[in-house]
Coordinates of C-alpha atoms and ligand atoms in Angstrom, one line a residue:
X1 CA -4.5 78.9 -165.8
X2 CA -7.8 77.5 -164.1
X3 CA -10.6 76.4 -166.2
X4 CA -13.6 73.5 -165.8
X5 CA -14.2 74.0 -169.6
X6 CA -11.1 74.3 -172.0
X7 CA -13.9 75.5 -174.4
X8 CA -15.4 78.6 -172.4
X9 CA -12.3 79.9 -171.5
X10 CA -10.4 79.9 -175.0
X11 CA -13.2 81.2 -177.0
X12 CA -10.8 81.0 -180.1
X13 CA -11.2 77.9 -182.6
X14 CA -8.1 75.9 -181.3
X15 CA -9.0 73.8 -178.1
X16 CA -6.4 73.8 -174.8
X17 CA -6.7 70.6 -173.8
X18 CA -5.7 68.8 -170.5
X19 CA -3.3 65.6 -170.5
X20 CA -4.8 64.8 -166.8
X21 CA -7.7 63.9 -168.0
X22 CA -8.4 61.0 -170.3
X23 CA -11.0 62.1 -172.0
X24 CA -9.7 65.3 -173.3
X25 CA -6.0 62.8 -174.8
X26 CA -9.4 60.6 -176.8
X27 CA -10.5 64.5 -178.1
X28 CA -7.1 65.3 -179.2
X29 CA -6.7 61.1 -180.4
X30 CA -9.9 61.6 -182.8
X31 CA -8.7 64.9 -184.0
X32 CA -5.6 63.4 -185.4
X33 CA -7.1 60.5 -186.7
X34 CA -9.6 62.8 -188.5
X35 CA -6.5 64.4 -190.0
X36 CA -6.3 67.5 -187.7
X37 CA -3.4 69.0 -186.2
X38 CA -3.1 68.7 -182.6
X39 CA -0.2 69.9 -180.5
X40 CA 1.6 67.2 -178.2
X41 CA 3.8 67.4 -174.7
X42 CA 6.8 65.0 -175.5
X43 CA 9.9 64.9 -172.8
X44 CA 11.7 67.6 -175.3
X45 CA 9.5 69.9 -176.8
X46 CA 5.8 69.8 -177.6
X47 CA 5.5 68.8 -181.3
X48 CA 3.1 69.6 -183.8
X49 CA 1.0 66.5 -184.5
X50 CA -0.9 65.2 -187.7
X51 CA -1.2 61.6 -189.3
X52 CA 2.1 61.1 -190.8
X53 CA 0.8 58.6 -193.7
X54 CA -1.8 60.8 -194.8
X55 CA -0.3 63.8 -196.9
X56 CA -3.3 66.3 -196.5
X57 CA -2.8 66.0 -193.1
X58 CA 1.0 66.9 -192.8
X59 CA 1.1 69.8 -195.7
X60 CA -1.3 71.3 -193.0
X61 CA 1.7 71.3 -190.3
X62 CA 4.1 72.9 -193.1
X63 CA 1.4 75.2 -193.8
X64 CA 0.5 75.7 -189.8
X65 CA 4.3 76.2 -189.1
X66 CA 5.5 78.4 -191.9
X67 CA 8.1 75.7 -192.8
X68 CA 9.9 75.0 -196.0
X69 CA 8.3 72.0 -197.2
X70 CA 12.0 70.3 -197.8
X71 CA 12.6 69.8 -194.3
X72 CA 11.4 66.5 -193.4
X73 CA 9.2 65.6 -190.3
X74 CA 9.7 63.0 -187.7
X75 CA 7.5 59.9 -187.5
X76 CA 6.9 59.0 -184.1
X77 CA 5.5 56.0 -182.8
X78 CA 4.2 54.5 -179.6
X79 CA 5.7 50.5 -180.2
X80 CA 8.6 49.3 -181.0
X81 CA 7.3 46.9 -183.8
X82 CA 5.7 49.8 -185.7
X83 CA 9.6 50.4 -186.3
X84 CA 10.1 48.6 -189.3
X85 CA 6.1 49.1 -190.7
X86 CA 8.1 52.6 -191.3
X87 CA 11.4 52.1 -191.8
X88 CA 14.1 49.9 -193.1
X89 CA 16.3 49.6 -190.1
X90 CA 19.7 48.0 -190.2
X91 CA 21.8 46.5 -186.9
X92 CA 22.8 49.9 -186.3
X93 CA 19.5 51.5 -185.9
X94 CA 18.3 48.1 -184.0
X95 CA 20.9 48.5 -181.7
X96 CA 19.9 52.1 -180.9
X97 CA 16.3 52.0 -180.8
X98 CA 16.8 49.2 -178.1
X99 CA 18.8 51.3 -176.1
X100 CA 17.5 54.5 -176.5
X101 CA 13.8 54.1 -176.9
X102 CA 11.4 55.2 -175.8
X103 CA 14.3 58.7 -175.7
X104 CA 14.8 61.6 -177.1
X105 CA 16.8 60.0 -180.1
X106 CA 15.6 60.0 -184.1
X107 CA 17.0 57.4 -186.1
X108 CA 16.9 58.3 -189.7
X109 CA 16.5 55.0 -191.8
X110 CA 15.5 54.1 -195.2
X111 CA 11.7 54.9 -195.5
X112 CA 9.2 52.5 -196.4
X113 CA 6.8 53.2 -199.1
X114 CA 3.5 53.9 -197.1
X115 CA 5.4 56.6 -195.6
X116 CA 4.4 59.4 -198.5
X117 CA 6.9 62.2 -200.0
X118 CA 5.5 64.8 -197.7
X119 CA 6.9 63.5 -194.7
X120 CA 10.0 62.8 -195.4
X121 CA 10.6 65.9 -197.3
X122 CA 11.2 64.1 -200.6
X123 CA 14.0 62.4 -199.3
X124 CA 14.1 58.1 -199.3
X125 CA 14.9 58.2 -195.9
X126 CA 12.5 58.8 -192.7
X127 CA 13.6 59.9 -189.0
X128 CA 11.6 57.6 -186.7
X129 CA 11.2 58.1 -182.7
X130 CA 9.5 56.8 -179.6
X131 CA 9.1 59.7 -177.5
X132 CA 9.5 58.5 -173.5
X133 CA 6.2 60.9 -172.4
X134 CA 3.2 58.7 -171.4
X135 CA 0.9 61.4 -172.3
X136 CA 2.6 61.1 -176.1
X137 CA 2.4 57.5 -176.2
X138 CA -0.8 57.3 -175.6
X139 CA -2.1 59.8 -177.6
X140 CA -0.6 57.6 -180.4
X141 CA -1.7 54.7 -179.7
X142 CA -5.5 56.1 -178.9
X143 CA -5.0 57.9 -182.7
X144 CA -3.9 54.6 -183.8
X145 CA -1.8 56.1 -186.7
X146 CA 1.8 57.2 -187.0
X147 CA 2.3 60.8 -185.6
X148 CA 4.1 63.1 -187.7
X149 CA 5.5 66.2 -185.7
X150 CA 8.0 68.9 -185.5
X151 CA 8.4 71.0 -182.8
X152 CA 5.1 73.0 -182.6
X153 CA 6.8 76.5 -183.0
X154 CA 6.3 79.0 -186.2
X155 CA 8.9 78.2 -188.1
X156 CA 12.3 80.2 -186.6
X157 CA 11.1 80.7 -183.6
X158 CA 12.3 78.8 -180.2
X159 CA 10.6 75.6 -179.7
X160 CA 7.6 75.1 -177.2
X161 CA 8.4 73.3 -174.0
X162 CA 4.8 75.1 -172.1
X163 CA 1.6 74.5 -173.9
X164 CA 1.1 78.2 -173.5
X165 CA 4.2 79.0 -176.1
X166 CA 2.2 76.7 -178.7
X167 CA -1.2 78.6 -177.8
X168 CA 1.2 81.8 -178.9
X169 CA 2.7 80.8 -182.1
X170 CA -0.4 78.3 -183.3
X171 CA -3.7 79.6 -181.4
X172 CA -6.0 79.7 -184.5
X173 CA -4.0 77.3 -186.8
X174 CA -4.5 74.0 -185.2
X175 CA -7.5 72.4 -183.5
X176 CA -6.2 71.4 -180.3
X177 CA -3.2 71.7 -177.9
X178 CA -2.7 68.9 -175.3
X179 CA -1.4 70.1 -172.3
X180 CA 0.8 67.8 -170.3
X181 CA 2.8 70.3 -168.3
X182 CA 6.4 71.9 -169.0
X183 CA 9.1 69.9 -170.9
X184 CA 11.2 67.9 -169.1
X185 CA 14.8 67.9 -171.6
X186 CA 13.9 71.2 -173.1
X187 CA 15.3 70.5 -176.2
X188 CA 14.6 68.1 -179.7
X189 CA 16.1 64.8 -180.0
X190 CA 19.1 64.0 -181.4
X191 CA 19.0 62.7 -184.5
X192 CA 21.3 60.7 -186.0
X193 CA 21.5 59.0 -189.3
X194 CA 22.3 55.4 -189.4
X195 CA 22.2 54.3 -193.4
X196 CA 25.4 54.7 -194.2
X197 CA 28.0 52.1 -192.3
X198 CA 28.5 54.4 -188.9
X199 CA 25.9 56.6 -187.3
X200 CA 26.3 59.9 -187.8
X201 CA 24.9 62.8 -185.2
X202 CA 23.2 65.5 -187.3
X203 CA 21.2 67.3 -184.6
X204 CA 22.7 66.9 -180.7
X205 CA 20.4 66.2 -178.0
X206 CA 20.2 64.8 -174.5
X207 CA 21.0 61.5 -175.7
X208 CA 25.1 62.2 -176.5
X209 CA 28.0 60.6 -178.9
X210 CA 29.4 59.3 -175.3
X211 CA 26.2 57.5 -174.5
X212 CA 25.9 56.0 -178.0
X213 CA 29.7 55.3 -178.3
X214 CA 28.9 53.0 -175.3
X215 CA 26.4 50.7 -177.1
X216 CA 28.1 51.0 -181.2
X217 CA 31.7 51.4 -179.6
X218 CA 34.1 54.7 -180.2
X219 CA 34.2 54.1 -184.1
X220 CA 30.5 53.6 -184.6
X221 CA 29.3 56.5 -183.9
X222 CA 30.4 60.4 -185.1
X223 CA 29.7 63.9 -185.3
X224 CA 28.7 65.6 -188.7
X225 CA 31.1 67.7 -189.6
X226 CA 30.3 71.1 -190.4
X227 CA 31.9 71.2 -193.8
X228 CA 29.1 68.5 -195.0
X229 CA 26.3 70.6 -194.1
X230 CA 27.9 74.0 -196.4
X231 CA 29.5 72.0 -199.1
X232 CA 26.8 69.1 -199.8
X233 CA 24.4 70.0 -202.2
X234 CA 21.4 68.2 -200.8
X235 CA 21.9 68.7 -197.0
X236 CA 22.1 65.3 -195.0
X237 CA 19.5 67.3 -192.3
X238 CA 17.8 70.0 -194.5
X239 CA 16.7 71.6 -191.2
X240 CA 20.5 72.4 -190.6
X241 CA 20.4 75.2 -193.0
X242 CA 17.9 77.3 -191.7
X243 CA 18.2 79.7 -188.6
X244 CA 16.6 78.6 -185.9
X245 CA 15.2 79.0 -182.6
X246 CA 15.4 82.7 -182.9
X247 CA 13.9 85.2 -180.3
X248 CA 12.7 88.7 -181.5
X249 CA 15.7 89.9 -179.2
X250 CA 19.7 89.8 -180.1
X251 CA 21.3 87.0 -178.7
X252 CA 24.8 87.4 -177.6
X253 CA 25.8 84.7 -176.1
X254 CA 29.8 84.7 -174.4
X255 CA 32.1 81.7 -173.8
X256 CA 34.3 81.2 -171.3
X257 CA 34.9 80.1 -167.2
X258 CA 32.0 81.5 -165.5
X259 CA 33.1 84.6 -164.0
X260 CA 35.3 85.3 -167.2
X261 CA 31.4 85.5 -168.8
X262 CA 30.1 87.2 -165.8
X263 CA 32.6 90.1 -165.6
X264 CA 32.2 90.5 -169.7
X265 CA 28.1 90.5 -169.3
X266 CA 28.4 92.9 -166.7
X267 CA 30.4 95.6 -168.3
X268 CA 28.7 95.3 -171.6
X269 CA 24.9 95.0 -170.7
X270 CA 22.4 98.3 -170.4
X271 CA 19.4 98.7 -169.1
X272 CA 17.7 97.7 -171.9
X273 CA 19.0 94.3 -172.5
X274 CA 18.4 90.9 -170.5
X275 CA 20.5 88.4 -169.3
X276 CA 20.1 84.7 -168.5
X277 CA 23.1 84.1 -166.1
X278 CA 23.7 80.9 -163.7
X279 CA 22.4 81.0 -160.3
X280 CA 25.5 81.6 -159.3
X281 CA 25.5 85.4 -160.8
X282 CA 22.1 86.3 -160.7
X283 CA 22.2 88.6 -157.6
X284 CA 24.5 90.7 -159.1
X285 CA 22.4 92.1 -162.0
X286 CA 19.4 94.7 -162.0
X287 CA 17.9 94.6 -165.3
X288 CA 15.9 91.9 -166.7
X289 CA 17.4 88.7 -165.9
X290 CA 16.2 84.9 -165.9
X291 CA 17.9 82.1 -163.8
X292 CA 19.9 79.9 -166.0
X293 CA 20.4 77.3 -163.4
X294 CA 23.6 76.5 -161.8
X295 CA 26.8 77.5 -163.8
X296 CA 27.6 72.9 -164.1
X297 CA 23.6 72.2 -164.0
X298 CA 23.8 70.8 -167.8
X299 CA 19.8 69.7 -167.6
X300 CA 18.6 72.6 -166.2
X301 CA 20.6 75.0 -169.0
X302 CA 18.9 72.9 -171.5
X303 CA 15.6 72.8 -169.6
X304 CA 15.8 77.2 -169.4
X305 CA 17.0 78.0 -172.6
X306 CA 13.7 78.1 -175.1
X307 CA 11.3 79.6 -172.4
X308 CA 13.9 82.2 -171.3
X309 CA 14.0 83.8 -175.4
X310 CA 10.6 83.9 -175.5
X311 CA 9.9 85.3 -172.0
X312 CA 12.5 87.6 -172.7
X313 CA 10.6 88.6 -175.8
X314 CA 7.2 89.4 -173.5
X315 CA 9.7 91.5 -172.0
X316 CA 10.7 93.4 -174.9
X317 CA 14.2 93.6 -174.2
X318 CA 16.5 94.5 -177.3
X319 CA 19.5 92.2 -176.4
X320 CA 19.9 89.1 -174.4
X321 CA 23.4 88.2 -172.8
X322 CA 23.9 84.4 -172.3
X323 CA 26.4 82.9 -170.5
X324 CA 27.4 80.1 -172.4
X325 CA 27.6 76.5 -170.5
X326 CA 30.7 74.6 -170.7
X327 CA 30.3 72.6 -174.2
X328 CA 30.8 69.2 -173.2
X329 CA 28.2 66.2 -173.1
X330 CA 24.5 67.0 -173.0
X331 CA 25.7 70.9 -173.0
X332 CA 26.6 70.7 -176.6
X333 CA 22.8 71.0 -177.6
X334 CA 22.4 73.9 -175.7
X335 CA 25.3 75.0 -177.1
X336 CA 24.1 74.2 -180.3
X337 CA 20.8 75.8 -180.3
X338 CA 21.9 78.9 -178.7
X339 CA 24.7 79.4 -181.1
X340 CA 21.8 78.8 -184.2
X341 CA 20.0 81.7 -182.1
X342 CA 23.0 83.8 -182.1
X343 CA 23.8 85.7 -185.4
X344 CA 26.9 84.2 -186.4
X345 CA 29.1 88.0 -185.1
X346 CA 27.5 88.1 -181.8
X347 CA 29.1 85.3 -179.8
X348 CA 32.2 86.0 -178.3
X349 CA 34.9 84.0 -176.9
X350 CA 36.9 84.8 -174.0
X351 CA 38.5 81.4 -173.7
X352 CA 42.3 81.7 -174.0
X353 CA 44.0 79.4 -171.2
X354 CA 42.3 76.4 -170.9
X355 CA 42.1 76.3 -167.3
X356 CA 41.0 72.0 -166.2
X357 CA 39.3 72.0 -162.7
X358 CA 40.0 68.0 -161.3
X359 CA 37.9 66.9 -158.4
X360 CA 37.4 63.3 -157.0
X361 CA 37.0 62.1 -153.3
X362 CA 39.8 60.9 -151.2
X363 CA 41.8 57.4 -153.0
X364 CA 39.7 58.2 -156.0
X365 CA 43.5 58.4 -157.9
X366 CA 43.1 62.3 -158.3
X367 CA 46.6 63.0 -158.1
X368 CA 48.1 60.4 -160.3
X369 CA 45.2 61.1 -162.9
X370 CA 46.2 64.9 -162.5
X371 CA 49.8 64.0 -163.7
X372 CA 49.0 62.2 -166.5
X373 CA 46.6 64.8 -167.8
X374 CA 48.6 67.8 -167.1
X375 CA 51.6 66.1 -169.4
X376 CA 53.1 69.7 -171.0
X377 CA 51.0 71.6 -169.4
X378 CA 50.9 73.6 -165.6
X379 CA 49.4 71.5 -163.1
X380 CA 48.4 73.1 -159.5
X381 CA 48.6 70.8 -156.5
X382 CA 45.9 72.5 -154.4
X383 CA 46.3 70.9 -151.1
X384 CA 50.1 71.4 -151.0
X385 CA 49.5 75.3 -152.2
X386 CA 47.3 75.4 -149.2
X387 CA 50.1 74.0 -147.2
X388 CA 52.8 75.9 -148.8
X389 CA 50.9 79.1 -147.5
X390 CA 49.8 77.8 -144.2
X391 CA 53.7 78.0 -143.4
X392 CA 54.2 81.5 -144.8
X393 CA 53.5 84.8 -143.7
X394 CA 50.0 85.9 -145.9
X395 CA 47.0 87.6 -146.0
X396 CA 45.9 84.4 -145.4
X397 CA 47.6 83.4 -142.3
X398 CA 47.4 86.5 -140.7
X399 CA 43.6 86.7 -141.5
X400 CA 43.7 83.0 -139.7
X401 CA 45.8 84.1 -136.6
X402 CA 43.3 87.3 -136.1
X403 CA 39.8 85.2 -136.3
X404 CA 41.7 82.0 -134.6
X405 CA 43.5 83.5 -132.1
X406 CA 43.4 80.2 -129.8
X407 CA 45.4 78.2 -132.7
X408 CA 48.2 80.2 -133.0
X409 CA 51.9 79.4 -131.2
X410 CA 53.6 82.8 -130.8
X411 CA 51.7 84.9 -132.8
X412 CA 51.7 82.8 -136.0
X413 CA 49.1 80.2 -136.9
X414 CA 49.8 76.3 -136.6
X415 CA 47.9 74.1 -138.4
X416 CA 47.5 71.2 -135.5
X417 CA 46.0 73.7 -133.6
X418 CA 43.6 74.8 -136.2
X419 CA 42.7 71.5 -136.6
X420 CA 41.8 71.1 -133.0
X421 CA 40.0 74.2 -132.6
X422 CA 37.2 73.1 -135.6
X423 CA 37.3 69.5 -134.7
X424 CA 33.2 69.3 -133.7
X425 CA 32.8 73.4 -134.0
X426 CA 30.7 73.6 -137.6
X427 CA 30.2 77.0 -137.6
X428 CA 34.5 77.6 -136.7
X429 CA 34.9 74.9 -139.3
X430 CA 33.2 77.0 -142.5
X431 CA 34.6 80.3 -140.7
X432 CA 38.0 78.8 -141.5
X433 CA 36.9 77.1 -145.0
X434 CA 35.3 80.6 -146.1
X435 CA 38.7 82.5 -145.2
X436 CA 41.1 79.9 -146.8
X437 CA 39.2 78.9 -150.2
X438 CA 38.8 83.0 -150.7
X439 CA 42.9 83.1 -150.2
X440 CA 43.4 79.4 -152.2
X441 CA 41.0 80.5 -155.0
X442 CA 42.8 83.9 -155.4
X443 CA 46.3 82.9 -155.4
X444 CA 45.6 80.2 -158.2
X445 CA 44.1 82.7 -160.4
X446 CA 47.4 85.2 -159.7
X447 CA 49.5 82.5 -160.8
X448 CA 46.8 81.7 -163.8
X449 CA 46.9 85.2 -164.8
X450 CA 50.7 86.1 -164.6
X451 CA 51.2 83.0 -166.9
X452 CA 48.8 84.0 -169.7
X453 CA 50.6 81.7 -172.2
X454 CA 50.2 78.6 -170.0
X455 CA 47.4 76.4 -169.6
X456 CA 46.4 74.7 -166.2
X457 CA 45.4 71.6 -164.5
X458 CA 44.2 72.2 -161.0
X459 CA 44.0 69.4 -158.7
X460 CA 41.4 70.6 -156.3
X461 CA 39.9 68.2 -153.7
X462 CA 37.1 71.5 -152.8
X463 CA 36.8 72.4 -156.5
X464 CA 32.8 72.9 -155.7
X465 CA 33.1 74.2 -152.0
X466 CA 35.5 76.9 -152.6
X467 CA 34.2 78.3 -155.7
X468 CA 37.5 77.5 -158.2
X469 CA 35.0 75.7 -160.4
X470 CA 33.7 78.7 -161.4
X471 CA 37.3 79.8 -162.4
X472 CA 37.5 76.7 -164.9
X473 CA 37.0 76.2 -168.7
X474 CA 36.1 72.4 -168.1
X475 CA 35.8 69.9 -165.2
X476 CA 37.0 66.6 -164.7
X477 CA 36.3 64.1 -162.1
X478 CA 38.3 61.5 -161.7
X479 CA 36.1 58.5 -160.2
X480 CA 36.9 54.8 -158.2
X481 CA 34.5 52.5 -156.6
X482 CA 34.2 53.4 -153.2
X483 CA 36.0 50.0 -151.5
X484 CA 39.2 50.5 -153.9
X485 CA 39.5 54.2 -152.2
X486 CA 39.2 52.7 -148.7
X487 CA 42.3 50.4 -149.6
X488 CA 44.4 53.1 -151.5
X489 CA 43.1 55.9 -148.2
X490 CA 44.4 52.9 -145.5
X491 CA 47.5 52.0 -147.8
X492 CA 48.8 55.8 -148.5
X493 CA 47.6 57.3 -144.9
X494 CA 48.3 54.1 -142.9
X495 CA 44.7 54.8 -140.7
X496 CA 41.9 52.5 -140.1
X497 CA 39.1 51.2 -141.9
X498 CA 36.6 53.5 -139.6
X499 CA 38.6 56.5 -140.1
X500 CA 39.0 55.9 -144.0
X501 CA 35.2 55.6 -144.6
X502 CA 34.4 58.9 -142.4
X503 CA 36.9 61.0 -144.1
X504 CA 34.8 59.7 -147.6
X505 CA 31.8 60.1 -145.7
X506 CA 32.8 64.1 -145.1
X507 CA 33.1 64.6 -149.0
X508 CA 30.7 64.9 -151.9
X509 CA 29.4 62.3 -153.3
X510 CA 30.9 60.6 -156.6
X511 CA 27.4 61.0 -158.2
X512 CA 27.6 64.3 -157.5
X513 CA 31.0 64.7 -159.7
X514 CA 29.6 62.3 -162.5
X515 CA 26.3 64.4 -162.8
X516 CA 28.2 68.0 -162.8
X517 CA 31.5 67.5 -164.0
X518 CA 32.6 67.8 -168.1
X519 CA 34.5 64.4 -168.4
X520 CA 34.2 61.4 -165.9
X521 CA 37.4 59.3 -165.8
X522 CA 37.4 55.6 -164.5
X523 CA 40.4 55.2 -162.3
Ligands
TXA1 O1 12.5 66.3 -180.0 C1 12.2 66.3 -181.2 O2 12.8 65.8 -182.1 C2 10.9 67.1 -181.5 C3 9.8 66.4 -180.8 C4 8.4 67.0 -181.2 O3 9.8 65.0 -181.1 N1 10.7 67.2 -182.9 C5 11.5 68.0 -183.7 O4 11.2 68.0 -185.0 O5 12.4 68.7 -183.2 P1 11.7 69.1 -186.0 O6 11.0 68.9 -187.3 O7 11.6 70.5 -185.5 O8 13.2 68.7 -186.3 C6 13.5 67.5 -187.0 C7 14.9 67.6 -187.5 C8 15.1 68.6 -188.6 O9 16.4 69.2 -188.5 C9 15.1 67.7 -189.9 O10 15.8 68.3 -191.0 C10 15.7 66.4 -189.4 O11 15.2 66.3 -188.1 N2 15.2 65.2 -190.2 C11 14.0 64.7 -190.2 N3 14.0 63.6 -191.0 C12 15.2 63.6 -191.6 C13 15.7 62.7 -192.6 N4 15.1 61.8 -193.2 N5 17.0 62.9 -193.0 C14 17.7 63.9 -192.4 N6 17.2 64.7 -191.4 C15 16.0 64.6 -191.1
MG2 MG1 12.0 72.5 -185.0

């Protein structure tokens, strides 16, 4: 959208203002510290900002939003000292704000009494944050007042992470919107309460019960459990009770390993429905369809998922299929927010083996790691399956001994051989990887499948490369510092140094499998 003069081209009332330019963050400054309403980029969503001390100023947000006035706003601020001008915080909140802030994390606290009743919903408590978005901070510190904002939707609907989806819901409700580009996260905060004596997760968000565990320890920190939100009379997050983050469309949104999800979408959708799929998948569909980023890209899922319901609404399609990310970690508010957008009939399941995909580089302690996790359960050693069928006659060998002619000993394939004729030949080398993870990957899953009653631990040293990861309900890499695999590699394989470090530096990287995979183990 090109325009020299935010005012000529949106002739409306409410002003689109641009982030990258100062001037137009002092417009947007004095609005809110005239008691406008101004809409705000933060590195979740965009928020709906007024003064959150003065109580005209925020019934306008309930009133601009559509929102039940017992669902409290967050106070955000741009300095860490204005913490406890607003709040009552305790160790535990302390603790968190130093880690955290400026995050995506609200810390409910006791409020202080300039905060008035409006705000905090009637309650005696007040969720505080330091958004980490510069154009936030200093929009708030330029108003020079406390910024009370929810997400700048209409109440329901997905939040905003474009300035163009709050010029949808809010174009003639608010003065200004403050452009600053698309949301980075993609979805709110978490929020967590700290006044009782452990903090408690009411809302998840990018900022996760593993990260917090790390800086309250494993008992200071815990989910809400879903019984308190029914049973409790006043709600401990009011917002908890409403839908949410609804798109016009249906949402049906299916768990399970990704092709599980794929094969179900496919059979079920019609031309009139949508899908947002992983990258992975996308090729295969003809109606409407939106990339939901790679099947183990956690950020981007949570980066898609608002903007694909509502383009999926310009779209007018009447259903939209979601394939559901694996719920771990940061994926759990995804998970979260779709499932809210989901009636509560329309997500299905397909999850009955739990099928663990194990992946570390070479010394990293896979194998050993594998054992202990697999305990009563089925656990695949993927190299020696390879070489189990390397020594049989299979599809797989005689596929090998047709393309590889030059590596076979009387007919049938040898491996030394193989291994001589890809040695410094990349394009024989993913020849041979194509044909062998296609046979690897499709003899697990017949063994998976004719032991529907079992659950399995693969331990697979390719789990990205040969496509098995898309086979898996959850992923775990098992990770060492990159000198202790060098010693275990020399100790176990009795080769040098040399050859130790250029066999780890053939493999994926360990950041690689910290970023992607569901649970990282130390080992
Ligand atoms: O990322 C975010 O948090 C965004 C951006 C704009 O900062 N804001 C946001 O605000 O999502 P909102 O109002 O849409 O969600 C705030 C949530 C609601 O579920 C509300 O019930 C809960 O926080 N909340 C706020 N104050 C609370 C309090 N004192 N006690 C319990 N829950 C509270
Ligand atoms: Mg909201």
């Amino acid at each position: 959208m090109k325009s020299t003069s935010a005012v000529s081209f949106f002739r409306m009332n409410t002003l689109m203002l641009k982030a990258t330019n100062k001037d137009e963050i002092k417009t947007a400054a004095a609005f809110l510290a005239s008691g406008g309403l101004v809409a705000m980029p933060t590195e979740t969503v965009y928020g709906l900002a007024a003064n959150a001390l003065s109580a005209e100023s925020v019934a306008n947000i309930y009133k601009a939003k559509g929102r039940p006035s017992d669902n409290p706003l967050i106070v955000h601020i741009a300095d860490m000292n204005d913490f406890e001008k607003y709040g009552k915080p305790n160790d535990i909140a302390k603790e968190l704000a130093e880690a955290f802030w400026p995050g995506p994390l609200t810390i409910i606290v006791d409020k202080m009494p300039c905060i008035p009743d409006i705000t905090s919903g009637g309650l005696g408590t007040v969720g505080i944050r330091m958004p980490a978005h510069p154009v936030a901070l200093e929009l708030i510190r330029e108003a020079g007042v406390p910024v009370a904002a929810p997400s700048a939707n209409t109440s329901g609907k997905p939040s905003p992470t474009e300035a163009i989806h709050v010029w949808d819901d809010m174009n003639g409700k608010i003065e200004a919107v403050l452009d600053g580009g698309s949301c980075d996260i993609g979805v709110e905060s978490t929020v967590v309460d700290t006044t009782g004596g452990v903090a408690v997760i009411l809302r998840p968000g990018a900022v996760t019960i593993d990260m917090m565990a790390d800086v309250l320890g494993e008992e200071g920190v815990m989910r809400v459990s879903k019984a308190a939100i029914v049973k409790d009379e006043a709600p401990k997050s009011p917002g908890m009770k409403y839908r949410h983050y609804a798109p016009k469309a249906r949402v049906e949104m299916v768990s399970g390993s990704p092709v599980d999800t794929y094969n179900y979408i496919k059979n079920n959708v019609t031309e009139k429905d949508g899908v947002l799929v992983f990258s992975e998948f996308l090729g295969e569909f003809g109606c409407e369809k939106i990339d939901f980023g790679k099947s183990y890209d956690k950020d981007m899922h949570a980066r898609v998922l608002f903007s694909a319901f509502r383009e999926m609404d310009k779209k007018g399609v009447e259903r939209i299929f979601v394939q559901c990310p694996r719920e771990y970690g940061k994926a759990l508010a995804t998970v979260n927010r779709l499932r809210k957008a989901a009636n509560e009939g329309m997500a299905t399941d397909l999850r009955t083996q739990k099928i663990v995909g194990i992946v570390g580089r070479s010394g990293s302690g896979k194998s050993y790691v594998s054992q202990k996790l697999s305990e009563k359960d089925r656990l695949i050693d993927c190299d020696k399956l390879y070489a189990d069928m390397l020594k049989s006659d299979c599809e797989m060998t005689r596929e090998l001994a047709q393309s590889f002619p030059e590596s076979c000993i009387n007919g049938r394939i040898v491996k030394a051989e193989l291994a001589k004729t890809v040695f410094n030949d990349r394009e024989k080398l993913e020849k041979l990887n194509a044909i062998t993870h296609h046979h690897i990957v499709k003899e697990i899953m017949r063994i998976v499948h004719e032991n529907p009653q079992d659950n399995f631990y693969l331990d697979a040293p390719t789990l990205f490369e040969s496509g098995l990861h898309l086979y898996c309900t959850k992923l775990v890499a098992v990770v060492a510092d990159e000198e202790t695999c060098i010693e275990r590699i020399i100790k176990r394989d009795g080769i040098t140094e040399e050859q130790a470090k250029k066999r780890l530096a053939n493999q994926m990287s360990a950041d690689f499998f910290k970023k992607y995979c569901d649970q990282v183990i130390y080992n």
